[in-house]
Coordinates of C-alpha atoms in Angstrom, one line a residue:
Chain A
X1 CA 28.7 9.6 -23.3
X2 CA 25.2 9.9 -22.2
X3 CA 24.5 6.3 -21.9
X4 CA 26.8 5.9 -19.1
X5 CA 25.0 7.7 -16.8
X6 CA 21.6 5.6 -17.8
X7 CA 23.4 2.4 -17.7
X8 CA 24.7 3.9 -13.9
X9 CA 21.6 5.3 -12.5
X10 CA 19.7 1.7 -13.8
X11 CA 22.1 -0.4 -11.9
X12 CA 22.1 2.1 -8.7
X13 CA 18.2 1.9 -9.0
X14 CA 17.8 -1.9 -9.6
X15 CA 19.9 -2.4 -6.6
X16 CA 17.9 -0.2 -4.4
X17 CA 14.9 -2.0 -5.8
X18 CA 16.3 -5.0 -4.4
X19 CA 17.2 -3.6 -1.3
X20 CA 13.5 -2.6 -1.1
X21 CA 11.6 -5.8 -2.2
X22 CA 14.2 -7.5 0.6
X23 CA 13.4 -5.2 2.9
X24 CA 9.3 -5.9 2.5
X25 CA 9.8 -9.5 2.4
X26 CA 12.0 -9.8 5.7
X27 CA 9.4 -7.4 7.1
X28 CA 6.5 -10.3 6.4
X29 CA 8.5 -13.1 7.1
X30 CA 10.7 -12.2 10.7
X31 CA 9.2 -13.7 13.7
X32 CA 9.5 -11.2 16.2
X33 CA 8.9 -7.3 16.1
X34 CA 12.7 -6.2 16.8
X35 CA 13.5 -8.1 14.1
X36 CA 11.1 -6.6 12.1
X37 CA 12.2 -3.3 12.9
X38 CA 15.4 -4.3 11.3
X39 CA 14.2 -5.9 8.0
X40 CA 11.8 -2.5 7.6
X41 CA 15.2 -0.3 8.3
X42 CA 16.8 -2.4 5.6
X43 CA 14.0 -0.9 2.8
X44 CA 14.5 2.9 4.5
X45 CA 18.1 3.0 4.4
X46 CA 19.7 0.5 1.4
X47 CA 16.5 1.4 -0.3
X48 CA 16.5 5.3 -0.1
X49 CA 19.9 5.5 -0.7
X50 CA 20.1 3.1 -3.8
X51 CA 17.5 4.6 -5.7
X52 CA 17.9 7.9 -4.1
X53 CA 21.7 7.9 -5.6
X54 CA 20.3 6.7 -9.1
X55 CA 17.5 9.6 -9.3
X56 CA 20.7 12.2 -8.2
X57 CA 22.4 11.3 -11.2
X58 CA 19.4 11.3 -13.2
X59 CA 19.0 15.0 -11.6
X60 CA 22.2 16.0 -11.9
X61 CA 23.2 15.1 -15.9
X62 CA 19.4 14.0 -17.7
X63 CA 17.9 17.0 -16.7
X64 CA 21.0 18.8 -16.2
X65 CA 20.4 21.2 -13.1
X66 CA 21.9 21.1 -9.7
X67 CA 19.1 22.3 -7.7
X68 CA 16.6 19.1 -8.1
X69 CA 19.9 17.2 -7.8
X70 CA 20.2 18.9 -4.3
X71 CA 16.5 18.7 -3.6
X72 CA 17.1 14.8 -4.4
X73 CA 20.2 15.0 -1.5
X74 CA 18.6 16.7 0.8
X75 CA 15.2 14.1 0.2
X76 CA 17.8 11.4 1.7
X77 CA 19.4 13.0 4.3
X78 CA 16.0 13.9 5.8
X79 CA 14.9 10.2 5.4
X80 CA 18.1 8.8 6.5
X81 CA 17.6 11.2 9.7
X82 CA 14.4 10.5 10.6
X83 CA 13.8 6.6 9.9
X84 CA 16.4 5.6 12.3
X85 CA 15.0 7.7 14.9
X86 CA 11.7 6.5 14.8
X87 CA 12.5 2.5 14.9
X88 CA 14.5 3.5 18.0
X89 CA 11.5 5.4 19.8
X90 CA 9.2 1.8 18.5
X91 CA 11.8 0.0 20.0
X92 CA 12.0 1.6 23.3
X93 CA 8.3 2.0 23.5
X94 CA 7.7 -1.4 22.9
X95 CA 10.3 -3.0 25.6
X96 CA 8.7 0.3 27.8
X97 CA 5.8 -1.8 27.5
X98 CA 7.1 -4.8 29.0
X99 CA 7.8 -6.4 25.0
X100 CA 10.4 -9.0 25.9
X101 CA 13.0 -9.7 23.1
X102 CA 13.3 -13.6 22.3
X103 CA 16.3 -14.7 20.6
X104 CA 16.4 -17.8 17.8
X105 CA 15.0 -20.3 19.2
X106 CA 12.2 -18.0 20.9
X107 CA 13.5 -18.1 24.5
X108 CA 13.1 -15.0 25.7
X109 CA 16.7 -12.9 26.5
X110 CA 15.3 -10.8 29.3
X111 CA 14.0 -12.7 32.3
X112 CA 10.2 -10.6 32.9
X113 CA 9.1 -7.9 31.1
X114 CA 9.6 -5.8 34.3
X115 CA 13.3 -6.0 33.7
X116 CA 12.7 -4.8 30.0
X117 CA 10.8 -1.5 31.3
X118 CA 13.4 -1.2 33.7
X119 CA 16.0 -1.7 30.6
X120 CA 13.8 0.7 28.5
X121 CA 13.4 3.8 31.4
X122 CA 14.4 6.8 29.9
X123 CA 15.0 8.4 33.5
X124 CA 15.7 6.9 36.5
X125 CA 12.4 5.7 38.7
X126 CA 11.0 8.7 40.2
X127 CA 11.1 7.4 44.0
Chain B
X1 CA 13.8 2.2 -15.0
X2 CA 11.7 4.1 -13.0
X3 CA 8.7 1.6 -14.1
X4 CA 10.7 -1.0 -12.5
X5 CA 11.2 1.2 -9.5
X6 CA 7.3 2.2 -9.2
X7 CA 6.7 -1.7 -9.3
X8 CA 8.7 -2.8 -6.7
X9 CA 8.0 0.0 -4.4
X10 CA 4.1 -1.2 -5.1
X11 CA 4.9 -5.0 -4.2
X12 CA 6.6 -3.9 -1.0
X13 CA 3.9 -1.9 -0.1
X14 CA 1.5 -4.6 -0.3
X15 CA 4.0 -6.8 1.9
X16 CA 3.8 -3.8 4.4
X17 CA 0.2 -3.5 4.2
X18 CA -0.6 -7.1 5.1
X19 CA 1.9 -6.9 8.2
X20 CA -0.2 -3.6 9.0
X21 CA -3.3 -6.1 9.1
X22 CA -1.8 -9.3 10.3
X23 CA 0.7 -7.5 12.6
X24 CA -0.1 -9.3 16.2
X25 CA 0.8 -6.6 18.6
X26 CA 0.3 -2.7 18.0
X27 CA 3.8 -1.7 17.7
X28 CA 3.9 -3.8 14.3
X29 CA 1.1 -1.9 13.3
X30 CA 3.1 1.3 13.6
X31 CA 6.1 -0.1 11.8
X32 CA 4.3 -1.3 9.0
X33 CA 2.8 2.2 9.1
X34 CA 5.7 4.5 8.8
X35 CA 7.7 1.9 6.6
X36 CA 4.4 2.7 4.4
X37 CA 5.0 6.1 4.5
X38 CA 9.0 6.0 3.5
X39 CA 7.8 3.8 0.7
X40 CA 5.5 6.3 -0.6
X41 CA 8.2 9.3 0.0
X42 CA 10.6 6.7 -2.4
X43 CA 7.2 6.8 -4.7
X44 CA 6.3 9.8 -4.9
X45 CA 10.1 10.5 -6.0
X46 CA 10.5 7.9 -8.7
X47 CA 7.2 9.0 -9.7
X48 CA 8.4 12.2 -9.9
X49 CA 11.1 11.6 -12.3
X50 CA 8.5 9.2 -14.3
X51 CA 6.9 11.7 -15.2
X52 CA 9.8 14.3 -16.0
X53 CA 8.5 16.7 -13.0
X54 CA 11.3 16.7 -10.5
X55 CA 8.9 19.2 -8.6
X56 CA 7.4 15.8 -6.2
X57 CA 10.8 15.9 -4.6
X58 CA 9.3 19.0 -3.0
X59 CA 5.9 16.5 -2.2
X60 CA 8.2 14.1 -0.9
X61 CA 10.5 16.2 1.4
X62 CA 7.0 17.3 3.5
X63 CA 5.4 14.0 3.1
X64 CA 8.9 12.6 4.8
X65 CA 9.1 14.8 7.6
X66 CA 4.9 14.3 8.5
X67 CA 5.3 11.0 8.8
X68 CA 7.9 10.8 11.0
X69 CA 6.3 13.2 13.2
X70 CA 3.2 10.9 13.0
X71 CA 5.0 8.0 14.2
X72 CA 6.5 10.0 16.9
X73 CA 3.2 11.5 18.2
X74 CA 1.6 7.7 18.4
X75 CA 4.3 6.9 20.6
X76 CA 4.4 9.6 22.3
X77 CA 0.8 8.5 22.9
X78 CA 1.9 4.9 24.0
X79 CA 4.4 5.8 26.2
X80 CA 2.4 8.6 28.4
X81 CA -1.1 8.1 27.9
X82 CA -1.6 11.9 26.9
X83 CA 0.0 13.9 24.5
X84 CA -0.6 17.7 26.0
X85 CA -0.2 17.5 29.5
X86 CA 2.6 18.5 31.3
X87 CA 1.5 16.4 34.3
X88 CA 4.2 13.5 33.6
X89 CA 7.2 16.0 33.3
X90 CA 7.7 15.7 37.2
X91 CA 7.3 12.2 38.1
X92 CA 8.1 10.5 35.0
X93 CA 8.2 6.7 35.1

């Protein structure tokens, strides 16, 4: 009976393993920093919850106590909280900062980097 | 298992670490940053259960929530040039 949760939790771990090692190799290999933002959010959430999952049944049936099982759940909802959050804050700071987006073939979407802060301006210009 | 999870998180981080160097504007700095520091939370956890003490979950609940509130304060940082003054609540860009 036992082995099915090992054979589980390896599978749900291996998979967010490759979620991860995805995740790091988009991040080195995207051209332009929204993109990157995207491949990095890739590791934070298929990653975290992948493995996350696998170590929950680990918790839950190996060692056989609820309470690291919800210390384990409550490890991925802060993460899935707060990782999405902060790539949009890098995101708006950087088109804030005039950043322009390009799309494939690097032409830039947004016309001048004035337009982008305009985009980006969390309140309306204080005139 | 959890060796196999320790050594991907490990190549990742390497990947994040040289877009932390290479990384030609700042903001690519800070996302290799804090996707450091989720990797390490994912570490610390797998590392946790490794070692049979599930106590690092408590390590990697704080170490989760800090940097994120790094990340923030840095941009807080970009985005008004100060972090404690009140002077931009008013006229806010």
């Amino acid at each position: 009976m036992m082995w099915i949760i090992w054979i589980l939790s390896w599978l749900l771990i291996l998979t967010g393993c490759v979620f991860i090692v995805a995740g790091g190799i988009g991040l080195v290999r995207m051209p332009d920093l929204y993109t990157r933002l995207h491949a990095a959010s890739v590791t934070d959430t298929g990653g975290a919850i992948f493995v996350m999952l696998g170590l929950f049944l680990q918790a839950l049936f190996v060692y056989g106590s609820w309470f690291i099982a919800a210390k384990v759940m409550i490890v991925l909802f802060f993460t899935l909280i707060t990782s999405p959050t902060a790539s949009h804050a890098l995101a708006k700071t950087a088109l804030l900062s005039g950043f322009v987006p390009t799309d494939a073939n690097g032409k830039p979407i947004l016309d001048s980097p004035e337009t982008a802060q305009r985009l980006a301006r969390s309140r309306p210009e204080a005139s | 298992m959890f060796v196999a999870a320790t050594l991907a998180l490990l190549v990742t981080m390497i990947l994040t670490l040289f877009r932390a160097l290479v990384g030609p504007t700042i903001f690519d700095r800070l996302l290799a940053v804090n996707s450091f520091g989720t990797k390490t939370v994912l570490l610390i956890a797998v590392y946790g259960f490794l070692t049979k003490r599930p106590e690092f979950l408590d390590i990697a609940l704080v170490y989760a929530l800090i940097n994120y509130i790094g990340t923030i304060a840095v941009l807080k940082f970009f985005e008004y040039d100060d972090l404690g003054s009140g002077a931009y609540q008013e006229d806010d860009f």
